XYZ file of C-alpha atoms in Angstrom:
671
model
C -58.909 -91.718 6.762
C -56.145 -93.975 8.065
C -52.752 -92.376 7.536
C -50.441 -95.394 7.605
C -50.336 -99.036 6.637
C -50.500 -100.142 10.288
C -53.747 -98.268 10.765
C -54.937 -99.699 7.451
C -54.617 -103.217 8.833
C -56.867 -102.450 11.793
C -59.265 -100.640 9.517
C -59.410 -103.686 7.255
C -60.925 -105.861 9.977
C -63.768 -103.395 10.521
C -64.249 -103.057 6.768
C -64.788 -106.810 6.447
C -67.529 -106.662 9.096
C -70.025 -104.748 6.960
C -71.416 -105.290 3.493
C -69.617 -102.800 1.277
C -71.191 -102.219 -2.130
C -68.800 -100.897 -4.767
C -70.273 -97.697 -6.220
C -71.397 -98.149 -9.802
C -69.856 -96.038 -12.511
C -72.481 -93.825 -14.099
C -73.134 -94.427 -17.768
C -73.244 -90.688 -18.263
C -69.689 -90.468 -16.986
C -67.935 -93.526 -18.402
C -64.624 -94.587 -16.974
C -62.058 -92.849 -19.137
C -59.042 -94.708 -17.838
C -58.202 -97.048 -15.024
C -55.910 -97.352 -12.057
C -54.590 -94.170 -10.448
C -55.506 -92.078 -13.491
C -59.133 -93.039 -12.911
C -58.847 -92.425 -9.155
C -57.812 -88.858 -9.785
C -60.935 -88.354 -11.882
C -63.332 -89.567 -9.197
C -64.010 -86.773 -6.718
C -66.319 -89.084 -4.782
C -63.391 -91.401 -3.937
C -60.910 -88.851 -2.651
C -62.306 -88.897 0.889
C -62.644 -92.682 1.019
C -60.152 -95.018 2.756
C -57.077 -96.017 0.769
C -58.242 -99.656 0.775
C -61.464 -98.779 -0.982
C -59.707 -96.592 -3.545
C -57.376 -99.462 -4.491
C -60.261 -101.958 -4.563
C -62.345 -99.645 -6.729
C -59.479 -99.067 -9.177
C -58.295 -102.662 -9.528
C -61.242 -104.835 -8.547
C -59.071 -106.689 -6.017
C -60.184 -107.975 -2.617
C -59.739 -106.027 0.593
C -56.917 -108.333 1.732
C -55.075 -107.779 -1.574
C -55.538 -104.021 -1.267
C -54.051 -104.001 2.239
C -51.098 -106.135 1.096
C -50.388 -103.816 -1.824
C -50.586 -100.724 0.366
C -48.189 -102.253 2.866
C -45.813 -103.175 0.047
C -45.843 -99.605 -1.305
C -45.744 -97.825 2.082
C -49.315 -96.594 1.727
C -48.825 -95.015 -1.720
C -52.162 -95.496 -3.488
C -50.811 -94.798 -6.965
C -47.978 -97.342 -6.624
C -50.357 -99.911 -5.129
C -52.772 -99.541 -8.039
C -49.924 -99.891 -10.546
C -49.178 -103.405 -9.271
C -52.432 -104.821 -10.690
C -54.469 -104.266 -13.817
C -57.653 -102.275 -13.347
C -61.071 -103.918 -13.168
C -61.730 -103.525 -16.880
C -58.097 -103.655 -17.927
C -56.395 -106.208 -20.146
C -53.891 -108.452 -18.312
C -51.863 -109.194 -21.517
C -53.139 -112.754 -21.813
C -54.590 -113.952 -25.114
C -57.187 -116.710 -25.509
C -56.332 -120.055 -27.047
C -57.757 -120.479 -30.528
C -58.952 -123.776 -31.958
C -58.753 -124.671 -35.629
C -62.272 -124.011 -37.029
C -64.168 -127.224 -37.725
C -66.444 -125.704 -40.339
C -65.759 -123.306 -43.176
C -67.146 -119.809 -42.760
C -68.335 -117.346 -45.351
C -67.110 -113.809 -45.725
C -70.381 -112.626 -44.181
C -69.659 -114.657 -41.059
C -66.164 -113.243 -40.871
C -67.106 -109.658 -41.586
C -67.829 -108.892 -37.936
C -64.390 -110.234 -37.060
C -62.534 -107.810 -39.261
C -61.422 -104.399 -38.087
C -63.301 -101.518 -39.700
C -60.269 -100.603 -41.781
C -60.323 -103.967 -43.590
C -64.059 -104.728 -43.981
C -64.516 -103.379 -47.491
C -65.060 -105.547 -50.568
C -65.250 -108.858 -48.709
C -68.564 -110.193 -49.989
C -68.264 -112.886 -52.587
C -65.038 -114.313 -51.137
C -64.643 -117.199 -48.742
C -62.035 -117.474 -46.011
C -62.457 -121.083 -44.917
C -60.600 -123.995 -43.428
C -61.037 -127.695 -44.105
C -61.049 -130.615 -41.728
C -57.475 -131.620 -42.466
C -54.154 -131.293 -40.763
C -54.231 -127.632 -41.746
C -51.004 -127.662 -43.752
C -52.117 -128.483 -47.294
C -55.339 -126.518 -47.723
C -55.688 -123.570 -50.072
C -58.640 -122.104 -48.153
C -57.634 -120.123 -45.120
C -59.263 -118.410 -42.195
C -57.528 -116.131 -39.754
C -58.689 -118.383 -36.901
C -56.870 -121.276 -38.510
C -53.686 -119.252 -39.052
C -53.688 -118.031 -35.448
C -54.335 -121.542 -34.146
C -51.383 -122.775 -36.206
C -49.168 -120.028 -34.790
C -50.185 -120.910 -31.232
C -49.466 -124.594 -31.674
C -46.038 -123.945 -33.179
C -46.548 -124.635 -36.880
C -43.394 -123.574 -38.705
C -43.014 -120.288 -40.511
C -42.242 -122.195 -43.719
C -45.600 -123.982 -43.653
C -47.587 -120.824 -42.938
C -45.683 -118.922 -45.625
C -46.602 -121.570 -48.203
C -50.278 -121.265 -47.215
C -50.193 -117.470 -47.500
C -48.350 -117.621 -50.814
C -51.018 -119.876 -52.350
C -53.762 -117.703 -50.920
C -52.202 -114.524 -52.288
C -51.691 -116.061 -55.721
C -55.378 -116.989 -55.879
C -57.006 -114.073 -54.071
C -54.507 -111.257 -54.571
C -52.509 -109.029 -52.180
C -55.486 -106.927 -51.025
C -57.509 -109.906 -49.828
C -54.429 -111.360 -48.141
C -53.960 -108.073 -46.318
C -57.626 -108.069 -45.258
C -57.305 -111.629 -44.001
C -54.196 -110.984 -41.900
C -55.553 -107.800 -40.332
C -58.768 -109.294 -39.047
C -59.727 -109.996 -35.441
C -59.793 -113.314 -33.624
C -61.787 -113.306 -30.391
C -61.504 -109.538 -30.350
C -57.720 -109.348 -30.845
C -55.860 -108.480 -34.078
C -54.125 -111.517 -35.536
C -50.696 -109.923 -35.248
C -51.021 -109.791 -31.453
C -51.053 -113.600 -31.414
C -47.980 -113.667 -33.643
C -46.114 -111.319 -31.299
C -47.194 -113.458 -28.338
C -45.419 -116.417 -29.986
C -42.143 -114.426 -29.855
C -41.309 -115.860 -33.275
C -39.354 -113.050 -34.940
C -39.403 -114.651 -38.406
C -43.173 -115.101 -38.154
C -43.613 -111.415 -37.285
C -41.477 -110.393 -40.277
C -43.409 -112.688 -42.582
C -46.793 -111.456 -41.328
C -45.710 -107.868 -42.022
C -44.317 -108.862 -45.424
C -47.709 -110.234 -46.485
C -49.570 -107.121 -45.361
C -49.952 -107.370 -41.582
C -50.361 -103.932 -40.003
C -47.561 -103.452 -37.454
C -49.349 -100.324 -36.166
C -52.506 -102.210 -35.254
C -54.107 -101.698 -31.849
C -56.381 -103.651 -29.512
C -59.682 -102.557 -28.020
C -61.325 -99.229 -27.394
C -58.268 -97.967 -25.558
C -56.206 -98.625 -28.717
C -53.484 -100.619 -26.992
C -50.511 -100.540 -29.435
C -48.916 -103.719 -30.733
C -45.449 -102.297 -30.115
C -46.276 -101.722 -26.431
C -47.513 -105.321 -26.160
C -44.185 -106.559 -27.548
C -42.332 -104.569 -24.891
C -44.349 -105.729 -21.870
C -43.938 -109.400 -22.832
C -40.185 -109.270 -22.204
C -39.714 -109.631 -18.463
C -36.489 -111.701 -18.391
C -33.754 -113.016 -20.658
C -35.835 -116.164 -21.100
C -38.676 -114.096 -22.590
C -36.597 -111.246 -24.049
C -38.516 -109.405 -26.780
C -35.801 -107.024 -28.019
C -35.563 -108.872 -31.346
C -39.362 -108.628 -31.689
C -39.283 -104.887 -31.054
C -36.546 -104.397 -33.636
C -38.494 -106.460 -36.184
C -41.604 -104.310 -35.671
C -39.611 -101.081 -35.954
C -37.915 -102.389 -39.089
C -41.325 -103.131 -40.601
C -42.464 -99.549 -39.994
C -44.034 -99.583 -36.532
C -44.424 -96.040 -35.239
C -43.176 -95.043 -31.788
C -45.511 -92.042 -31.662
C -47.892 -94.171 -29.568
C -45.218 -94.671 -26.875
C -45.089 -91.617 -24.594
C -41.802 -89.798 -24.989
C -41.014 -90.029 -21.273
C -40.217 -93.736 -21.685
C -37.238 -93.141 -23.985
C -36.294 -89.454 -23.764
C -33.973 -88.356 -22.297
C -32.044 -91.526 -22.958
C -29.169 -91.095 -20.510
C -31.006 -92.018 -17.318
C -32.777 -94.829 -15.519
C -36.558 -94.811 -15.389
C -38.524 -94.505 -12.166
C -39.925 -97.838 -11.006
C -43.544 -96.654 -10.956
C -43.493 -94.641 -14.160
C -42.572 -91.154 -15.314
C -42.357 -88.406 -12.736
C -45.291 -86.113 -11.989
C -43.669 -83.391 -14.103
C -43.570 -85.737 -17.103
C -47.011 -87.252 -16.628
C -48.569 -84.577 -18.782
C -46.788 -86.040 -21.777
C -48.667 -89.311 -21.254
C -52.091 -87.732 -21.207
C -54.378 -87.231 -24.174
C -54.676 -90.016 -26.725
C -52.366 -92.356 -24.754
C -54.209 -91.972 -21.454
C -56.673 -94.781 -22.019
C -54.179 -97.549 -22.680
C -51.170 -96.233 -20.737
C -52.579 -96.867 -17.261
C -50.434 -97.074 -14.108
C -50.331 -100.859 -14.407
C -49.167 -100.675 -18.029
C -46.661 -97.947 -17.214
C -45.126 -100.142 -14.545
C -44.935 -103.118 -16.901
C -43.266 -100.942 -19.531
C -40.845 -99.668 -16.915
C -40.001 -103.206 -15.774
C -38.873 -104.143 -19.291
C -37.287 -100.852 -20.338
C -35.327 -100.553 -17.092
C -34.168 -104.136 -17.667
C -33.234 -103.807 -21.387
C -31.636 -100.447 -22.146
C -31.156 -101.498 -25.786
C -34.932 -101.350 -26.262
C -35.021 -97.756 -25.012
C -32.106 -96.963 -27.322
C -33.960 -98.166 -30.418
C -37.226 -96.482 -29.380
C -35.257 -93.267 -29.024
C -33.569 -93.764 -32.405
C -36.903 -94.479 -34.089
C -38.370 -91.280 -32.632
C -35.543 -89.252 -34.176
C -35.477 -90.932 -37.586
C -37.639 -89.912 -40.479
C -39.364 -92.464 -42.669
C -38.365 -93.265 -46.221
C -40.552 -91.431 -48.727
C -43.026 -93.427 -50.782
C -40.910 -92.952 -53.906
C -37.744 -94.205 -52.179
C -39.646 -97.212 -50.866
C -40.875 -97.876 -54.378
C -37.316 -97.887 -55.763
C -36.034 -100.046 -52.896
C -38.791 -102.646 -53.306
C -38.205 -102.806 -57.061
C -34.622 -103.872 -56.336
C -35.615 -106.315 -53.567
C -34.333 -103.927 -50.896
C -37.630 -102.959 -49.303
C -36.316 -103.843 -45.847
C -33.457 -101.334 -45.978
C -34.951 -99.262 -43.153
C -34.392 -102.230 -40.867
C -30.644 -101.661 -40.928
C -31.115 -98.844 -38.395
C -32.326 -101.448 -35.885
C -29.582 -104.010 -36.498
C -26.679 -101.749 -35.638
C -25.881 -99.616 -32.617
C -24.525 -96.189 -33.523
C -23.377 -95.103 -36.997
C -26.624 -93.308 -37.835
C -24.820 -90.988 -40.248
C -23.081 -93.883 -42.012
C -26.345 -95.797 -42.353
C -28.162 -92.785 -43.792
C -25.218 -92.096 -46.110
C -25.281 -95.610 -47.586
C -29.076 -95.935 -47.802
C -29.391 -92.650 -49.703
C -26.570 -93.601 -52.065
C -27.938 -97.102 -52.664
C -31.427 -95.902 -53.528
C -30.057 -93.204 -55.835
C -27.789 -95.786 -57.480
C -30.711 -98.167 -58.031
C -32.914 -95.415 -59.476
C -30.301 -93.997 -61.847
C -29.095 -97.369 -63.103
C -32.652 -98.362 -63.951
C -33.125 -95.090 -65.791
C -29.921 -95.566 -67.817
C -30.913 -99.107 -68.767
C -34.296 -97.873 -70.009
C -32.529 -95.328 -72.221
C -29.958 -97.863 -73.496
C -30.932 -101.525 -72.933
C -27.452 -102.638 -74.028
C -25.761 -100.616 -71.294
C -24.721 -102.659 -68.278
C -24.969 -101.462 -64.699
C -21.788 -100.105 -63.183
C -20.673 -101.668 -59.904
C -21.000 -99.529 -56.810
C -17.813 -99.248 -54.763
C -17.953 -98.092 -51.141
C -15.152 -97.560 -48.648
C -15.970 -98.157 -44.965
C -13.415 -96.309 -42.851
C -13.342 -96.549 -39.093
C -11.821 -98.154 -36.016
C -12.188 -101.850 -35.307
C -15.311 -103.018 -33.476
C -17.620 -100.204 -34.596
C -19.899 -102.021 -37.025
C -18.269 -102.169 -40.469
C -18.539 -105.953 -40.817
C -21.931 -106.094 -39.112
C -23.170 -103.379 -41.476
C -22.085 -105.410 -44.520
C -23.799 -108.562 -43.224
C -27.021 -106.675 -42.469
C -26.926 -105.006 -45.868
C -26.704 -108.401 -47.544
C -29.668 -109.809 -45.612
C -31.872 -106.732 -46.002
C -31.234 -106.336 -49.737
C -31.524 -110.088 -50.487
C -27.921 -110.255 -51.714
C -25.405 -113.002 -51.050
C -22.250 -111.780 -49.322
C -18.638 -112.919 -49.723
C -16.184 -111.919 -46.969
C -12.539 -111.694 -48.061
C -9.700 -111.235 -45.553
C -7.045 -109.104 -47.253
C -4.377 -109.276 -44.545
C -2.115 -111.440 -46.725
C -3.086 -110.203 -50.202
C 0.273 -109.319 -51.775
C -0.186 -110.573 -55.323
C -3.200 -110.555 -57.598
C -3.160 -114.360 -57.640
C -3.779 -114.248 -53.866
C -7.056 -112.449 -54.553
C -8.165 -114.040 -57.824
C -6.244 -117.313 -58.135
C -3.927 -118.321 -61.022
C -4.993 -118.363 -64.678
C -5.211 -121.549 -66.702
C -2.896 -123.439 -67.221
C -0.856 -122.480 -64.139
C -0.888 -124.773 -61.137
C -4.044 -124.443 -59.071
C -6.096 -122.742 -61.821
C -8.877 -125.299 -61.461
C -9.467 -124.232 -57.839
C -9.785 -120.513 -58.530
C -10.185 -118.400 -55.370
C -13.018 -117.744 -52.954
C -13.700 -114.355 -54.580
C -13.451 -115.428 -58.232
C -15.596 -118.519 -57.595
C -18.201 -116.386 -55.808
C -18.383 -113.855 -58.654
C -18.574 -116.623 -61.260
C -21.454 -118.307 -59.449
C -23.196 -114.903 -59.111
C -22.496 -113.593 -62.608
C -24.985 -110.843 -63.598
C -26.654 -111.212 -60.183
C -26.884 -108.660 -57.358
C -24.371 -109.581 -54.656
C -21.886 -108.028 -52.214
C -18.111 -108.513 -52.029
C -16.631 -107.319 -48.720
C -12.848 -106.873 -48.703
C -11.737 -106.526 -45.085
C -8.417 -105.043 -43.899
C -8.059 -103.589 -47.386
C -5.208 -101.241 -46.430
C -2.929 -104.302 -46.128
C -3.168 -105.137 -49.838
C -0.229 -104.361 -52.127
C -0.342 -102.183 -55.236
C -0.559 -105.184 -57.577
C -3.762 -106.320 -55.881
C -5.312 -102.847 -56.079
C -4.457 -102.522 -59.764
C -6.210 -105.830 -60.457
C -9.447 -104.321 -59.107
C -9.524 -101.270 -61.395
C -11.194 -102.987 -64.347
C -13.830 -104.838 -62.264
C -14.668 -101.562 -60.491
C -14.758 -99.570 -63.708
C -16.319 -101.944 -66.241
C -17.962 -104.618 -64.108
C -15.985 -107.412 -65.789
C -13.662 -110.069 -64.355
C -11.816 -112.568 -66.613
C -12.468 -116.169 -65.648
C -9.462 -117.937 -64.130
C -10.553 -121.225 -65.642
C -11.051 -119.806 -69.152
C -9.494 -116.349 -69.805
C -11.674 -115.884 -72.879
C -14.799 -115.877 -70.677
C -15.673 -112.565 -69.018
C -17.575 -112.733 -65.753
C -20.212 -110.031 -65.420
C -19.954 -108.439 -61.958
C -21.772 -105.228 -62.882
C -24.469 -105.896 -60.246
C -21.907 -106.380 -57.474
C -21.634 -103.958 -54.566
C -17.982 -103.748 -53.512
C -17.189 -102.727 -49.935
C -13.601 -101.973 -48.929
C -13.144 -101.904 -45.138
C -10.115 -100.260 -43.605
C -8.675 -98.938 -40.337
C -5.972 -96.847 -42.001
C -7.819 -93.572 -41.362
C -8.404 -94.182 -37.651
C -6.290 -91.251 -36.452
C -8.267 -88.822 -38.599
C -11.572 -90.200 -37.305
C -10.523 -90.265 -33.630
C -9.293 -86.666 -33.748
C -12.386 -85.520 -35.611
C -14.752 -87.191 -33.110
C -12.955 -85.592 -30.168
C -13.012 -82.101 -31.702
C -16.669 -82.262 -32.754
C -18.178 -84.610 -30.127
C -20.951 -82.220 -29.108
C -22.207 -81.656 -32.648
C -21.731 -85.251 -33.803
C -23.331 -87.091 -30.878
C -26.093 -84.793 -29.617
C -29.738 -85.424 -30.515
C -29.958 -81.932 -31.958
C -26.987 -82.341 -34.333
C -29.276 -82.500 -37.390
C -28.065 -80.644 -40.458
C -24.920 -79.484 -38.684
C -23.952 -83.065 -37.885
C -24.568 -84.181 -41.465
C -22.438 -81.311 -42.716
C -19.607 -82.434 -40.434
C -19.889 -86.008 -41.709
C -19.575 -84.780 -45.298
C -16.497 -82.807 -44.265
C -14.963 -85.904 -42.660
C -15.783 -87.969 -45.753
C -13.887 -85.489 -47.945
C -10.927 -85.576 -45.569
C -10.794 -89.371 -45.873
C -11.101 -89.165 -49.658
C -8.068 -86.842 -49.884
C -6.049 -89.061 -47.557
C -7.069 -92.129 -49.573
C -5.233 -90.798 -52.585
C -2.035 -90.887 -50.527
C -2.716 -94.225 -48.812
C -4.421 -96.282 -51.528
C -3.476 -94.436 -54.698
C -5.357 -92.093 -57.011
C -6.502 -94.719 -59.583
C -8.329 -96.786 -56.964
C -9.609 -93.801 -54.947
C -11.098 -92.307 -58.092
C -13.290 -95.381 -58.562
C -14.751 -95.297 -55.045
C -18.240 -93.813 -55.143
C -18.629 -93.083 -51.425
C -16.241 -92.772 -48.496
C -18.272 -93.747 -45.435
C -16.795 -92.785 -42.037
C -17.621 -94.944 -39.000
C -17.490 -92.869 -35.827
C -16.574 -93.884 -32.293
C -19.491 -94.637 -29.946
C -21.243 -91.957 -27.905
C -21.858 -92.604 -24.185
C -25.394 -93.911 -24.801
C -24.225 -96.070 -27.707
C -21.555 -97.576 -25.466
C -24.231 -98.354 -22.853
C -26.528 -99.897 -25.483
C -23.683 -102.114 -26.694
C -22.940 -103.184 -23.117
C -26.615 -104.082 -22.650
C -26.619 -106.138 -25.858
C -23.531 -108.084 -24.768
C -24.881 -108.595 -21.255
C -28.151 -109.903 -22.710
C -26.242 -112.403 -24.829
C -24.635 -113.778 -21.666
C -27.987 -113.793 -19.854
C -29.692 -115.795 -22.624
C -26.886 -118.354 -22.583
C -26.838 -119.156 -18.874
C -30.606 -119.246 -18.408
C -30.609 -122.423 -20.525
C -31.178 -125.598 -18.478
C -28.289 -127.597 -17.067
C -27.367 -130.612 -19.160
C -25.160 -133.384 -17.789
C -22.976 -135.366 -20.174
C -19.639 -137.155 -20.175
C -18.885 -135.447 -23.502
C -17.550 -131.929 -22.792
C -18.971 -130.436 -25.985
C -22.467 -131.673 -25.063
C -22.472 -130.753 -21.358
C -23.824 -127.506 -19.929
C -22.891 -127.315 -16.269
C -23.531 -123.604 -15.857
C -27.233 -123.109 -16.436
C -30.654 -122.428 -14.953
C -29.358 -118.999 -13.901
C -31.678 -116.034 -14.183
C -29.727 -112.760 -14.335
C -31.735 -109.731 -13.246
C -30.354 -106.295 -14.089
C -31.557 -103.455 -11.916
C -31.562 -100.135 -13.738
C -29.732 -101.288 -16.830
C -28.663 -97.814 -17.940
C -26.629 -97.305 -14.760
C -25.145 -100.793 -14.982
C -24.234 -100.421 -18.647
C -22.933 -96.885 -18.163
C -20.472 -98.161 -15.564
C -19.452 -101.087 -17.799
C -18.872 -98.747 -20.733
C -17.044 -96.117 -18.694
C -14.697 -98.733 -17.265
C -14.168 -100.690 -20.452
C -14.725 -98.744 -23.675
C -11.547 -98.151 -25.683
C -12.178 -96.236 -28.943
C -9.460 -98.149 -30.777
C -11.124 -101.507 -29.942
C -14.812 -100.592 -29.946
C -17.349 -103.268 -28.978
C -14.616 -105.796 -28.253
C -13.357 -103.728 -25.332
C -16.871 -103.561 -23.851
C -17.260 -107.324 -24.329
C -14.085 -107.892 -22.330
C -15.440 -105.739 -19.490
C -18.801 -107.563 -19.428
C -16.914 -110.863 -19.213
C -14.595 -109.645 -16.452
C -17.101 -107.793 -14.255
C -20.248 -109.898 -14.691
C -19.815 -113.209 -16.517
C -16.844 -114.400 -14.487
C -18.314 -113.073 -11.244
C -21.586 -114.963 -11.757
C -20.006 -118.222 -12.946
C -17.337 -118.362 -10.232
C -19.806 -117.596 -7.440
C -22.254 -120.168 -8.843
C -19.616 -122.931 -8.932
C -18.082 -122.015 -5.561
C -21.427 -122.437 -3.788
C -22.278 -125.870 -5.208
C -20.762 -129.267 -4.525
C -22.393 -130.720 -7.605
C -24.382 -129.424 -10.558
C -27.227 -131.598 -11.790
C -30.237 -131.424 -14.065
C -33.606 -130.290 -12.683
C -31.878 -128.559 -9.787
C -34.132 -125.525 -10.052
C -33.398 -122.014 -11.191
C -31.366 -119.519 -9.183
C -31.241 -115.744 -9.604
C -28.286 -113.367 -9.708
C -28.903 -109.646 -9.357
C -26.648 -107.138 -11.124
C -26.643 -103.542 -9.946
C -24.459 -100.566 -9.108
C -23.329 -99.976 -5.528
C -22.762 -96.716 -3.652
C -19.210 -96.498 -5.003
C -20.558 -96.578 -8.583
C -19.139 -100.054 -9.134
C -20.777 -103.190 -10.498
C -22.304 -105.381 -7.783
C -23.209 -109.030 -8.465
C -24.932 -111.202 -5.862
C -27.125 -114.295 -5.732
C -30.642 -113.545 -4.596
C -31.931 -115.624 -1.675
C -34.342 -118.398 -2.642
C -37.868 -118.297 -1.276
């Protein structure tokens, strides 16, 4: 057997001179995998030339096999990982045409996965020969065709709504979870990279844990491998699937645990390969492993959320039931909107669901009794997610949100506006107008920088917090019902307590094994803040706060994930095409730049180590990303060009870490 790539080249010429017949795979011993996994199973191939082993595993030509072996220094496993196996899916999906004729349920039955084939007879899933937007009869083929040709989410939602109203939720679920040309419908939706479409499909019953083919290729893995650059980034897709309940159990642990490392280019190490065997062996071939690695080494944030999902438990059926009753069924998704603050998120979710359940119970016992507002205090340093948490909470619980800056709130009229007939009464205030327009409706009022309010302002909040009533500024005799309002008071006044606590208990707070001990520490910190609140904000107000929620500083991996998120934002901006214009606001002279990040954990670790300041949080990391990467790329790009113009072609900048553990940015040579 040739021992090097140079000898392989000479061997290739002799190989081409005779008629080589690829050995057939015996039906009694079906191919259980593909690529290098399959090679290891074939004793008959072990003594054959490396060329033939690669050809047999991938179905490529002899010339391609030699090229791959030269590229990988004769490593058969790495060579095989560069191409899909002979019978392996290449991640392409077929184009689907809108059906010209309506089809009966019997015709469609073979196209539905086994799980959804029951009780279909007697129903028709059809399409008409129209533009496809105003028909009440649907087929999955038609829906998929619409998705592929870019029909809006609004149009498809209206079709599904009419279908569900007529046929019911079960039949809608059966429709959405069928197969089109052998692929589950949701695979086509993910291929579109339309995040809102994915959310809607799941909302109407699409199974986010669906798989493709006999190897059971997971939908979540497909979403990952599609994201190969900032132009095709699928991080938002992954987060949407996780939020909708996609399980990460199908993703081998070696891809996301341990988190604080870069992944090997050709997959997990030999020692970790055992964790990929078993039920994942069929779909997680060397080719797939490499594609997963390409994305996960490029977007550390994806690994971070896979890791978080693996550690989190699911909401119980009863908690989901309560959440959905109060239009908060998407609450679990808040874990995938924010980086860090796992304890704070869990704290609030548990309290919200309990609040919803108990208030409903009290109303059933006494229909005249109004709900009592829930008051939360978010305590933590700037830039650690308090405002982002409030915004996400509003979106995920279908509640409108009003943001109030309290930095200059000295008098109650600053917060509420003057009463009639004093000057300005007709204008009210942003907060009073918001509550009046949302009277008796679920909503969120977020009071930021609350520690800067004066005592008069705090006293004016006691009655709204306690009784859920606010007198109208325009007519004092009218009482505005704000009993369904969630009040969030955000403050930095307890930062010293939180910083000291995080330093003293870093190991127990930020380790993966913190568990019950970490939760116990969080409760201890919450009580410390509550006691201090009596001194800082006064006993009357503190006594009306239901939950004191501490926001911790970021761990090392959370800092790296935040750096990756901020770097991705920059990457998505500058990959947009150049646009020339004489109007500055309409011109884009820095564009068509593809930023490639090699080993994103190392890059983001260096960015975070250099830039993270606990008192400033994400803002300090953003400044470092701008200084070390954004400015370096933009200045080098402009220095090397006499003129920027449209259709100039795309260039590539590579971001890595050099031998001195410093960020290195350089333009890659063009081919």
